[in-house]
Structure formats: structure tokens, C-alpha cells
Amino acid sequence: MLYISDNLKWLRNKLNLTQLEAAHGMKFGVDQYKKYEYGKNVPPAESLLVISRFYHISIDLLLTVDLSKVSIDNLLKLEDNRIVLPIVVNKEGENLIEIVTHKAKAGYTAGGYADFTFISELDHIHLPWLNKNEKYRTFPIDGDSMPPHNSKSYIIGKYIEKIGDVIDGKTYVVITTNREMVYKRLNKNGTNSFAFNSDNTFYNSFDVKFSEIAEIWEYVGSVERENFKPQTYDVNTLEEIIRRLQMDMTAIKQKLS
């Protein structure tokens, strides 16, 4: 559903403008503007840009969010207006943290991270020791590639706005444009990609280009649903370690030769 017609009326009334004043301010014909506000026509891309700049509201918001039901001041506009993150607060004005569950993970990676309604309907928690001026979110873990965390762990991440703010060797939850959510230790690999490394050496590292990254969240804590267990190795595990070491040595010899 598109909310553009309702939003045009709401924004105009908020500024106490008549339809004529709004139309003139955006350099639209009055009849043209009225058709947009009455929902008879959907503004084309060029007109949406004009409306967006006139009201200082992203096109994403104009089209997909009922602004009459949302506090615009409680929205965090991110770089290039690719996504808008709602900042949920409690009665004391304290920042709340959305929880992306295992059930919600598929929807989140499929584009839910850019869907205001999807984000606003997630459960949330409050952790008073976190910086109220930062944006946090909680994500589920899959597998055992990053011990001691496992599939019953949730990582609390701080939103990173710029790729340049990523610090080599730290751990991050990354959402890719390929609909993946991964928790890895990152290292810059050249000028346009990261090496994604697992703390569990059974898993090989892999590279992801900057252009394939939709979101990055820096680890600030975790929520564990079971006690950590000491890692043990059986005979099969040790054989696998030796096999991988042999493969690595073979690869090194081939490069040297």
C-alpha cells in the first residue's frame, strides 16, 4: 500500500498550507497537485523528488509509511536514504532494542531491514548501560563457527554507518544483499572487500565485497540461552584437524613451487 496521498495532505496541514500554497511551493500546477493529494494520480519519480526536497522527507517515507501515525523525530535517517531505522523508546524516552528472532530472520534479510512496518513490529528490550545516542539491534546466531556463541545465542549489535568505521579483528553481524546474515570477525582485504573469518578453525574464511553489504552491526554484547561448555575433541575431530593441516601444507607447497 502507498501512503503518498494521505501523507501529502498530512504534511500540508502540519505546515498550515493551502493546496494552492503547497502547489506553488513545489512549482506544480494546482490541478496536478490536487490529483496527487486525492489519490487520482501517483506522482512520477521527478515529482517525488520535488516533494521529498520540499518537505525534507525521504521518498521511502513518503511512499511506505503513514506519517500521521509515526513521530518523524523518532526516525533515524541513514546515509543515501537507503533505509530508515525506527527508534523505539519507552515512556522514559530510553532507546529500545529490536530483537530479530530466528523466525524473523528470513524476512529481515529479504528486505525487512528496509521496511518500517516490519521493524516496528519486532519485539524489543531495554539495556540501560548502552549509549542512548547509538542504534542497537539483536540478531540470532546460526551454527558453531564463532564459539562460545552457538545457535541459542543472540548478538547485540551497534549500527555502523560507514564501512570505514569497521576495525580489523573485531566481530560484526553483517547483512548482505544476497539475503544472508552472518556473524564473523572482519578484516579489510584490499580496498573493496572484507575477509570474513570464523573463530572455529574448521570453517574457511571468505571474502565479501563492500558493494554486497547492506548493513553492519558491531558486537557489543550477547544474550545466551545456555551455559557455555568446554570444547572437547574426539578421535574424529582430531583426524579432521590433521586432514585440514595437511591440505593447508599442500597448498603452501604448491604456491612456493
XYZ file of N, CA and C in Angstrom:
771
model
N 0.839 -1.195 0.000
C 0.000 0.000 0.000
C 0.879 1.251 0.000
N 0.502 2.231 -0.838
C 1.214 3.502 -0.882
C 0.446 4.552 -0.083
N 1.179 5.342 0.700
C 0.568 6.341 1.577
C 0.775 7.766 1.058
N 1.229 7.919 -0.181
C 1.644 9.233 -0.658
C 0.516 10.258 -0.600
N -0.697 9.897 -0.984
C -1.784 10.893 -0.996
C -2.127 11.345 0.424
N -2.249 10.380 1.342
C -2.539 10.733 2.735
C -1.405 11.563 3.340
N -0.164 11.212 2.999
C 0.984 11.935 3.544
C 1.058 13.368 3.016
N 0.690 13.558 1.751
C 0.684 14.909 1.201
C -0.288 15.804 1.973
N -1.454 15.277 2.253
C -2.451 16.059 2.992
C -1.976 16.320 4.419
N -1.415 15.300 5.056
C -0.972 15.444 6.453
C 0.173 16.448 6.555
N 1.148 16.353 5.655
C 2.290 17.262 5.695
C 1.859 18.705 5.405
N 0.950 18.872 4.461
C 0.462 20.218 4.138
C -0.253 20.835 5.328
N -1.113 20.040 5.965
C -1.843 20.553 7.127
C -0.906 20.852 8.299
N 0.151 20.079 8.428
C 1.107 20.295 9.511
C 1.771 21.660 9.386
N 1.963 22.103 8.147
C 2.588 23.410 7.908
C 1.547 24.510 7.699
N 0.275 24.141 7.890
C -0.820 25.118 7.723
C -0.810 25.753 6.330
N -0.625 24.937 5.315
C -0.621 25.411 3.937
C -1.939 25.066 3.252
N -2.353 25.914 2.347
C -3.476 25.576 1.480
C -2.945 24.726 0.329
N -3.851 24.107 -0.406
C -3.412 23.332 -1.564
C -2.718 24.227 -2.578
N -3.196 25.444 -2.730
C -2.592 26.384 -3.666
C -1.174 26.736 -3.238
N -0.992 26.983 -1.933
C 0.335 27.337 -1.427
C 1.313 26.167 -1.581
N 0.838 24.957 -1.289
C 1.700 23.787 -1.426
C 2.087 23.567 -2.887
N 1.111 23.703 -3.779
C 1.371 23.513 -5.201
C 2.380 24.533 -5.706
N 2.199 25.805 -5.341
C 3.121 26.849 -5.773
C 4.520 26.630 -5.190
N 4.578 26.197 -3.935
C 5.875 25.951 -3.297
C 6.672 24.873 -3.998
N 5.968 23.893 -4.573
C 6.644 22.797 -5.287
C 6.656 23.018 -6.791
N 6.119 24.188 -7.210
C 6.064 24.543 -8.634
C 5.249 23.524 -9.437
N 4.170 23.027 -8.825
C 3.211 22.182 -9.516
C 2.002 23.026 -9.916
N 1.304 22.589 -10.955
C 0.007 23.169 -11.229
C -0.959 22.749 -10.133
N -1.943 23.588 -9.816
C -2.870 23.267 -8.725
C -3.639 21.986 -9.023
N -4.125 21.850 -10.246
C -4.862 20.636 -10.612
C -3.969 19.404 -10.525
N -2.729 19.561 -10.955
C -1.764 18.451 -10.872
C -1.564 18.032 -9.422
N -1.369 19.019 -8.530
C -1.152 18.718 -7.115
C -2.373 18.042 -6.496
N -3.572 18.562 -6.817
C -4.788 18.007 -6.231
C -4.959 16.539 -6.597
N -4.591 16.183 -7.816
C -4.707 14.782 -8.230
C -3.785 13.888 -7.402
N -2.601 14.400 -7.025
C -1.687 13.651 -6.170
C -2.291 13.487 -4.775
N -2.816 14.595 -4.231
C -3.327 14.552 -2.862
C -4.611 13.734 -2.761
N -5.437 13.754 -3.801
C -6.689 12.995 -3.780
C -6.495 11.539 -4.194
N -5.275 11.184 -4.550
C -5.005 9.798 -4.898
C -5.424 9.403 -6.290
N -5.741 10.377 -7.140
C -6.143 10.056 -8.510
C -4.922 9.707 -9.369
N -3.797 10.321 -9.072
C -2.540 10.030 -9.769
C -1.435 9.800 -8.741
N -0.521 8.875 -9.038
C 0.673 8.688 -8.215
C 1.782 9.545 -8.815
N 2.425 10.391 -8.022
C 3.480 11.257 -8.563
C 4.584 10.446 -9.225
N 5.028 10.841 -10.422
C 6.172 10.155 -11.039
C 7.455 10.466 -10.274
N 8.533 9.820 -10.669
C 9.799 9.948 -9.940
C 10.251 11.396 -9.813
N 10.121 12.174 -10.891
C 10.568 13.566 -10.848
C 9.774 14.369 -9.818
N 8.464 14.126 -9.750
C 7.625 14.848 -8.791
C 7.908 14.400 -7.362
N 8.193 13.108 -7.186
C 8.519 12.607 -5.849
C 9.790 13.271 -5.320
N 10.750 13.496 -6.191
C 11.975 14.181 -5.774
C 11.671 15.607 -5.301
N 10.789 16.292 -6.032
C 10.421 17.657 -5.656
C 9.720 17.663 -4.298
N 8.768 16.735 -4.102
C 8.027 16.649 -2.836
C 8.980 16.325 -1.693
N 9.892 15.392 -1.943
C 10.851 14.965 -0.921
C 11.700 16.137 -0.451
N 12.170 16.951 -1.388
C 13.030 18.088 -1.037
C 12.233 19.214 -0.386
N 10.983 19.368 -0.789
C 10.147 20.425 -0.226
C 9.871 20.176 1.256
N 9.560 18.915 1.605
C 9.227 18.581 2.990
C 10.416 18.010 3.773
N 11.561 17.817 3.089
C 12.744 17.226 3.737
C 12.423 15.853 4.325
N 11.698 15.078 3.536
C 11.318 13.714 3.914
C 11.765 12.779 2.804
N 12.360 11.628 3.137
C 12.821 10.705 2.112
C 11.640 10.141 1.324
N 11.884 9.786 0.087
C 10.849 9.193 -0.766
C 10.344 7.890 -0.159
N 11.253 7.149 0.452
C 10.869 5.895 1.111
C 9.766 6.138 2.142
N 9.944 7.170 2.963
C 8.928 7.507 3.959
C 7.637 7.972 3.306
N 7.735 8.828 2.317
C 6.552 9.373 1.666
C 5.663 8.275 1.095
N 6.293 7.235 0.570
C 5.537 6.184 -0.099
C 5.050 5.081 0.832
N 5.852 4.709 1.824
C 5.594 3.459 2.544
C 5.174 3.599 3.994
N 5.195 4.810 4.545
C 4.892 4.981 5.966
C 3.744 5.974 6.140
N 2.772 5.605 6.974
C 1.691 6.531 7.320
C 2.242 7.525 8.329
N 2.630 8.711 7.861
C 3.309 9.687 8.707
C 2.437 10.218 9.829
N 1.134 10.102 9.691
C 0.238 10.587 10.740
C 0.315 9.715 11.987
N 0.869 8.497 11.838
C 0.938 7.566 12.960
C 2.357 7.385 13.486
N 3.290 8.164 12.950
C 4.694 8.000 13.308
C 5.276 9.348 13.706
N 6.105 9.335 14.757
C 6.825 10.550 15.127
C 8.061 10.665 14.252
N 8.067 11.641 13.346
C 9.199 11.798 12.437
C 10.490 12.062 13.205
N 10.385 12.709 14.347
C 11.580 12.997 15.146
C 12.219 11.727 15.690
N 11.440 10.636 15.741
C 11.961 9.378 16.259
C 12.383 8.430 15.148
N 12.797 9.005 14.024
C 13.304 8.195 12.929
C 14.763 8.549 12.710
N 15.561 7.535 12.467
C 16.980 7.755 12.179
C 17.172 7.617 10.681
N 17.471 8.713 9.998
C 17.687 8.673 8.555
C 19.150 8.325 8.303
N 19.367 7.251 7.566
C 20.711 6.790 7.309
C 21.231 7.332 5.985
N 22.535 7.157 5.753
C 23.157 7.719 4.565
C 22.462 7.255 3.296
N 22.367 8.100 2.320
C 21.765 7.964 0.992
C 20.283 7.598 1.032
N 19.646 7.707 2.210
C 18.216 7.434 2.361
C 17.835 6.035 1.912
N 18.806 5.088 1.946
C 18.515 3.721 1.532
C 17.539 3.049 2.484
N 17.624 3.426 3.745
C 16.819 2.750 4.762
C 16.522 3.729 5.882
N 15.408 3.543 6.521
C 15.069 4.344 7.688
C 14.869 3.403 8.866
N 15.618 3.611 9.932
C 15.501 2.775 11.114
C 14.608 3.451 12.144
N 13.521 2.802 12.569
C 12.725 3.395 13.633
C 13.450 3.282 14.963
N 13.415 4.331 15.755
C 13.991 4.303 17.095
C 12.844 4.165 18.088
N 12.687 2.982 18.646
C 11.602 2.734 19.582
C 12.046 3.137 20.973
N 11.236 3.928 21.664
C 11.587 4.376 23.002
C 10.472 4.006 23.977
N 10.837 3.907 25.272
C 9.831 3.636 26.289
C 9.286 4.963 26.838
N 8.479 4.900 27.882
C 7.846 6.102 28.416
C 8.856 7.107 28.956
N 10.035 6.607 29.357
C 11.072 7.494 29.885
C 11.961 8.053 28.767
N 11.625 7.708 27.526
C 12.414 8.193 26.402
C 13.700 7.426 26.182
N 13.806 6.240 26.772
C 15.025 5.447 26.644
C 14.949 4.572 25.402
N 16.079 4.451 24.711
C 16.165 3.703 23.466
C 15.912 2.214 23.712
N 15.044 1.617 22.914
C 14.756 0.195 22.997
C 15.442 -0.544 21.850
N 15.723 -1.813 22.057
C 16.498 -2.608 21.110
C 15.598 -3.657 20.471
N 15.448 -3.588 19.147
C 14.631 -4.587 18.455
C 15.322 -5.951 18.468
N 14.514 -7.005 18.534
C 15.034 -8.368 18.539
C 14.624 -9.067 17.250
N 15.610 -9.411 16.436
C 15.364 -10.211 15.238
C 15.475 -11.675 15.656
N 14.377 -12.386 15.706
C 14.390 -13.789 16.117
C 14.748 -14.690 14.930
N 14.970 -15.978 15.225
C 15.222 -16.937 14.141
C 14.051 -16.946 13.160
N 12.839 -16.824 13.688
C 11.649 -16.836 12.841
C 11.600 -15.607 11.944
N 12.070 -14.472 12.447
C 12.011 -13.222 11.683
C 13.224 -13.028 10.783
N 14.216 -13.881 10.919
C 15.481 -13.693 10.201
C 15.293 -13.656 8.687
N 14.528 -14.602 8.136
C 14.344 -14.667 6.687
C 13.694 -13.399 6.159
N 12.684 -12.912 6.872
C 12.018 -11.688 6.455
C 12.926 -10.486 6.551
N 13.769 -10.466 7.571
C 14.696 -9.342 7.762
C 15.702 -9.273 6.620
N 16.336 -10.412 6.301
C 17.366 -10.415 5.260
C 16.775 -10.242 3.869
N 15.489 -10.565 3.702
C 14.840 -10.433 2.397
C 14.424 -9.000 2.101
N 14.729 -8.081 2.994
C 14.388 -6.678 2.775
C 13.647 -6.059 3.936
N 13.360 -6.862 4.964
C 12.673 -6.332 6.128
C 13.460 -5.253 6.831
N 14.786 -5.277 6.685
C 15.613 -4.242 7.324
C 15.314 -2.858 6.759
N 14.692 -2.805 5.581
C 14.338 -1.523 4.981
C 12.838 -1.257 5.039
N 12.112 -2.109 5.746
C 10.655 -1.996 5.833
C 10.281 -1.466 7.210
N 9.791 -0.239 7.269
C 9.483 0.387 8.547
C 8.487 -0.443 9.355
N 7.435 -0.936 8.700
C 6.408 -1.706 9.406
C 6.996 -2.979 9.990
N 7.814 -3.690 9.208
C 8.445 -4.932 9.674
C 9.273 -4.672 10.928
N 10.109 -3.629 10.887
C 10.986 -3.319 12.009
C 10.192 -2.912 13.245
N 9.173 -2.101 13.048
C 8.427 -1.572 14.188
C 7.623 -2.649 14.905
N 7.369 -3.785 14.241
C 6.572 -4.854 14.845
C 7.424 -5.897 15.553
N 8.752 -5.754 15.529
C 9.629 -6.692 16.239
C 9.523 -6.477 17.746
N 9.753 -7.543 18.517
C 9.842 -7.401 19.974
C 11.085 -6.570 20.310
N 11.133 -6.046 21.529
C 12.266 -5.223 21.900
C 12.571 -5.346 23.392
N 13.802 -4.946 23.732
C 14.256 -4.943 25.121
C 14.942 -3.610 25.387
N 15.249 -3.345 26.658
C 15.992 -2.137 27.030
C 17.181 -2.528 27.882
N 18.356 -2.041 27.526
C 19.574 -2.264 28.298
C 20.128 -0.898 28.687
N 19.996 -0.502 29.934
C 20.302 0.875 30.353
C 21.758 1.271 30.225
N 22.701 0.318 30.124
C 24.109 0.685 30.085
C 24.600 1.022 28.673
N 23.753 0.823 27.664
C 24.165 1.137 26.301
C 24.005 2.632 26.023
N 24.810 3.141 25.118
C 24.793 4.563 24.762
C 23.460 4.921 24.109
N 22.726 5.830 24.705
C 21.398 6.184 24.199
C 21.462 6.908 22.862
N 22.644 7.380 22.478
C 22.789 8.088 21.211
C 23.161 7.167 20.051
N 23.306 5.882 20.329
C 23.622 4.900 19.293
C 22.389 4.047 18.998
N 22.426 3.342 17.858
C 21.321 2.461 17.487
C 21.762 1.022 17.625
N 20.960 0.215 18.354
C 21.302 -1.182 18.611
C 20.195 -2.116 18.125
N 20.581 -3.341 17.826
C 19.624 -4.368 17.427
C 20.196 -5.732 17.802
N 19.332 -6.706 18.026
C 19.762 -8.030 18.471
C 19.481 -9.065 17.387
N 20.480 -9.927 17.111
C 20.395 -10.870 15.999
C 20.673 -12.302 16.465
N 20.046 -13.288 15.830
C 20.281 -14.693 16.182
C 21.554 -15.223 15.541
N 22.124 -16.236 16.159
C 23.324 -16.893 15.642
C 22.939 -18.265 15.084
N 23.580 -18.646 14.000
C 23.416 -19.989 13.438
C 24.745 -20.739 13.521
N 24.681 -22.027 13.851
C 25.867 -22.858 13.821
C 26.837 -22.614 14.950
N 28.069 -23.134 14.763
C 29.086 -23.083 15.818
C 30.395 -22.491 15.306
N 30.302 -21.603 14.309
C 31.528 -21.067 13.713
C 32.202 -20.013 14.575
N 31.461 -19.470 15.573
C 32.010 -18.396 16.409
C 31.846 -18.736 17.888
N 32.554 -19.777 18.364
C 32.444 -20.126 19.783
C 32.944 -18.990 20.667
N 32.383 -18.861 21.901
C 31.461 -19.793 22.542
C 30.004 -19.609 22.135
N 29.696 -18.692 21.212
C 28.316 -18.491 20.796
C 27.860 -19.641 19.900
N 26.565 -19.946 19.978
C 26.015 -21.019 19.160
C 24.593 -20.656 18.747
N 23.854 -21.632 18.252
C 22.518 -21.373 17.709
C 21.505 -20.929 18.755
N 21.883 -20.940 20.026
C 20.991 -20.449 21.073
C 21.451 -19.084 21.608
N 22.351 -18.456 20.874
C 22.871 -17.150 21.281
C 22.259 -16.040 20.440
N 22.196 -14.857 21.030
C 21.789 -13.651 20.306
C 22.881 -12.598 20.482
N 23.284 -11.992 19.375
C 24.324 -10.961 19.401
C 23.671 -9.582 19.416
N 24.096 -8.734 20.346
C 23.639 -7.346 20.392
C 24.623 -6.519 19.579
N 24.118 -5.858 18.533
C 24.993 -5.111 17.644
C 24.703 -3.626 17.640
N 25.751 -2.822 17.478
C 25.629 -1.365 17.320
C 25.745 -1.040 15.840
N 24.813 -0.247 15.329
C 24.801 0.053 13.904
C 26.038 0.857 13.497
N 26.688 0.403 12.423
C 27.849 1.085 11.860
C 27.420 1.759 10.565
N 27.504 3.083 10.534
C 27.036 3.829 9.366
C 28.000 3.749 8.191
N 29.312 3.751 8.460
C 30.293 3.817 7.386
C 31.217 2.601 7.444
N 31.466 2.022 6.279
C 32.351 0.869 6.202
C 33.734 1.212 6.747
N 34.147 2.467 6.576
C 35.455 2.880 7.073
C 35.583 2.830 8.579
N 34.444 2.718 9.300
C 34.474 2.650 10.760
C 34.688 1.223 11.273
N 34.695 0.254 10.368
C 34.947 -1.135 10.766
C 36.415 -1.295 11.152
N 36.654 -1.927 12.294
C 38.015 -2.111 12.816
C 38.442 -3.552 12.598
N 39.582 -3.751 11.963
C 40.099 -5.097 11.701
C 40.186 -5.901 12.995
N 39.740 -7.142 12.910
C 39.847 -8.051 14.043
C 38.645 -8.075 14.948
N 37.747 -7.092 14.839
C 36.532 -7.097 15.659
C 35.443 -7.935 14.993
N 34.437 -8.297 15.783
C 33.363 -9.126 15.262
C 32.127 -8.283 14.956
N 31.420 -8.675 13.882
C 30.278 -7.908 13.396
C 29.204 -8.851 12.861
N 27.952 -8.419 13.011
C 26.847 -9.042 12.296
C 26.692 -8.285 10.986
N 26.700 -9.007 9.874
C 26.627 -8.377 8.561
C 25.416 -8.908 7.806
N 24.638 -7.991 7.231
C 23.529 -8.352 6.363
C 23.977 -8.065 4.943
N 23.907 -9.060 4.063
C 24.360 -8.875 2.694
C 23.175 -8.694 1.747
N 23.461 -8.172 0.575
C 22.421 -8.012 -0.433
C 21.996 -9.353 -1.012
N 22.706 -10.417 -0.655
C 22.346 -11.772 -1.095
C 21.455 -12.486 -0.084
N 20.836 -11.694 0.815
C 19.898 -12.215 1.812
C 20.563 -13.139 2.823
N 21.775 -12.799 3.212
C 22.483 -13.571 4.219
C 22.706 -12.731 5.469
N 22.697 -13.388 6.620
C 23.041 -12.766 7.885
C 24.167 -13.590 8.486
N 25.339 -12.979 8.661
C 26.486 -13.720 9.174
C 27.133 -12.948 10.317
N 27.665 -13.695 11.264
C 28.410 -13.115 12.376
C 29.844 -13.609 12.270
N 30.780 -12.705 11.953
C 32.162 -13.086 11.698
C 33.121 -12.022 12.224
N 34.397 -12.390 12.229
C 35.471 -11.444 12.539
C 35.963 -10.875 11.205
N 35.942 -9.542 11.086
C 36.231 -8.918 9.798
C 37.644 -8.357 9.725
N 38.200 -8.435 8.521
C 39.480 -7.801 8.222
C 39.415 -7.256 6.804
N 39.880 -6.033 6.621
C 39.878 -5.447 5.281
C 40.799 -6.256 4.380
N 40.290 -6.582 3.196
C 41.055 -7.366 2.230
C 41.182 -6.536 0.958
N 42.238 -5.731 0.886
C 42.371 -4.820 -0.239
C 41.545 -3.573 -0.004
N 41.078 -2.978 -1.088
C 40.365 -1.704 -0.992
C 38.865 -1.814 -1.176
N 38.360 -3.021 -1.502
C 36.921 -3.107 -1.782
C 36.229 -4.321 -1.204
N 36.864 -4.991 -0.248
C 36.216 -6.178 0.324
C 36.726 -6.459 1.738
N 35.955 -7.281 2.457
C 36.350 -7.769 3.774
C 36.605 -9.266 3.696
N 37.566 -9.731 4.487
C 37.723 -11.160 4.739
C 36.877 -11.492 5.961
N 35.975 -12.461 5.816
C 35.111 -12.909 6.901
C 35.742 -14.156 7.511
N 36.167 -14.045 8.779
C 36.883 -15.134 9.435
C 36.079 -15.705 10.596
N 36.125 -17.019 10.738
C 35.472 -17.707 11.852
C 36.496 -18.001 12.936
N 36.071 -17.931 14.198
C 36.955 -18.303 15.298
C 37.124 -19.814 15.375
N 36.146 -20.552 14.889
C 36.249 -22.000 14.784
C 37.032 -22.307 13.506
N 38.234 -22.850 13.649
C 39.125 -23.038 12.501
C 38.650 -24.101 11.522
N 37.585 -24.823 11.850
C 37.031 -25.775 10.903
C 36.425 -25.065 9.692
N 36.078 -23.795 9.865
C 35.404 -23.049 8.808
C 36.398 -22.145 8.072
N 36.377 -22.241 6.757
C 37.272 -21.425 5.943
C 36.791 -19.982 5.903
N 37.721 -19.061 5.746
C 37.360 -17.657 5.581
C 36.863 -17.430 4.155
N 36.160 -16.319 3.952
C 35.687 -15.974 2.610
C 35.607 -14.461 2.515
N 35.581 -13.967 1.293
C 35.576 -12.530 1.051
C 34.187 -12.053 0.646
N 33.841 -10.838 1.068
C 32.592 -10.190 0.667
C 32.925 -8.767 0.236
N 32.470 -8.386 -0.940
C 32.722 -7.033 -1.435
C 31.888 -6.014 -0.665
N 32.419 -4.806 -0.547
C 31.695 -3.731 0.124
C 30.333 -3.517 -0.528
N 30.282 -3.634 -1.842
C 29.039 -3.381 -2.577
C 27.964 -4.413 -2.281
N 28.343 -5.533 -1.667
C 27.387 -6.601 -1.356
C 26.890 -6.521 0.085
N 27.277 -5.475 0.797
C 26.904 -5.329 2.205
C 25.760 -4.343 2.344
N 24.683 -4.788 2.994
C 23.527 -3.914 3.235
C 23.611 -3.244 4.598
N 24.040 -3.980 5.623
C 24.153 -3.443 6.982
C 25.332 -4.077 7.693
N 25.928 -3.328 8.628
C 26.970 -3.851 9.513
C 26.639 -3.419 10.938
N 26.689 -4.390 11.881
C 26.403 -4.129 13.290
C 27.565 -4.664 14.130
N 28.194 -3.786 14.875
C 29.354 -4.161 15.684
C 28.929 -4.842 16.986
N 29.600 -5.926 17.321
C 29.312 -6.665 18.564
C 29.526 -5.780 19.789
N 28.520 -5.708 20.664
C 28.674 -5.002 21.938
C 28.274 -5.888 23.114
N 27.719 -7.054 22.827
C 27.301 -7.954 23.894
C 26.497 -9.102 23.314
N 26.088 -10.008 24.187
C 25.307 -11.155 23.718
C 24.326 -11.600 24.782
N 23.316 -12.284 24.341
C 22.333 -12.905 25.226
C 22.429 -14.409 25.008
N 22.794 -15.140 26.050
C 22.994 -16.579 25.933
C 21.839 -17.339 26.586
N 21.401 -18.391 25.925
C 20.276 -19.174 26.440
C 20.706 -20.509 27.032
N 22.009 -20.756 27.092
C 22.511 -21.956 27.752
C 23.929 -21.699 28.236
N 24.375 -22.487 29.194
C 25.722 -22.316 29.730
C 26.766 -22.696 28.690
N 27.890 -21.975 28.730
C 28.997 -22.341 27.848
C 29.575 -23.674 28.302
N 29.931 -24.504 27.327
C 30.525 -25.795 27.633
C 31.951 -25.821 27.107
N 32.874 -26.413 27.878
C 34.249 -26.502 27.382
C 34.290 -27.328 26.108
N 35.130 -26.904 25.152
C 35.222 -27.603 23.887
C 36.052 -28.860 24.048
N 35.536 -29.971 23.584
C 36.237 -31.249 23.650
C 36.431 -31.794 22.245
N 37.409 -32.651 22.095
C 37.719 -33.226 20.795
C 37.717 -34.751 20.901
N 37.037 -35.400 19.979
C 37.114 -36.851 19.912
C 38.090 -37.236 18.812
N 38.244 -38.529 18.573
C 39.219 -39.004 17.589
C 38.887 -38.466 16.202
N 37.608 -38.473 15.842
C 37.211 -37.995 14.513
C 37.532 -36.516 14.324
N 37.349 -35.747 15.408
C 37.655 -34.323 15.338
C 39.145 -34.099 15.121
N 39.983 -34.827 15.849
C 41.422 -34.687 15.692
C 41.868 -35.107 14.302
N 41.248 -36.151 13.760
C 41.586 -36.584 12.403
C 41.241 -35.491 11.396
N 40.125 -34.791 11.621
C 39.728 -33.718 10.729
C 40.721 -32.553 10.808
N 41.203 -32.254 12.021
C 42.199 -31.191 12.178
C 43.464 -31.526 11.403
N 43.928 -32.765 11.538
C 45.144 -33.192 10.847
C 44.941 -33.142 9.334
N 43.766 -33.564 8.872
C 43.474 -33.555 7.437
C 43.519 -32.133 6.884
N 42.953 -31.189 7.621
C 42.959 -29.801 7.163
C 44.371 -29.221 7.160
N 45.164 -29.574 8.171
C 46.552 -29.110 8.212
C 47.338 -29.649 7.023
N 47.090 -30.903 6.677
C 47.772 -31.497 5.526
C 47.382 -30.783 4.237
N 46.096 -30.448 4.112
C 45.626 -29.735 2.924
C 46.259 -28.349 2.841
N 46.358 -27.682 3.990
C 46.975 -26.359 4.014
C 48.448 -26.428 3.633
N 49.158 -27.427 4.140
C 50.575 -27.587 3.814
C 50.765 -27.875 2.330
N 49.889 -28.691 1.767
C 49.966 -28.989 0.333
C 49.770 -27.722 -0.493
N 48.785 -26.908 -0.079
C 48.509 -25.658 -0.803
C 49.711 -24.716 -0.727
N 50.362 -24.643 0.441
C 51.527 -23.778 0.611
C 52.680 -24.241 -0.280
N 52.891 -25.565 -0.327
C 53.975 -26.113 -1.155
C 53.723 -25.799 -2.629
N 52.460 -25.904 -3.060
C 52.137 -25.617 -4.453
C 52.414 -24.160 -4.796
N 52.087 -23.250 -3.863
C 52.359 -21.836 -4.117
C 53.848 -21.558 -4.194
N 54.639 -22.202 -3.308
C 56.065 -21.978 -3.272
C 56.762 -22.523 -4.525
N 56.196 -23.616 -5.076
C 56.805 -24.218 -6.261
C 56.356 -23.519 -7.543
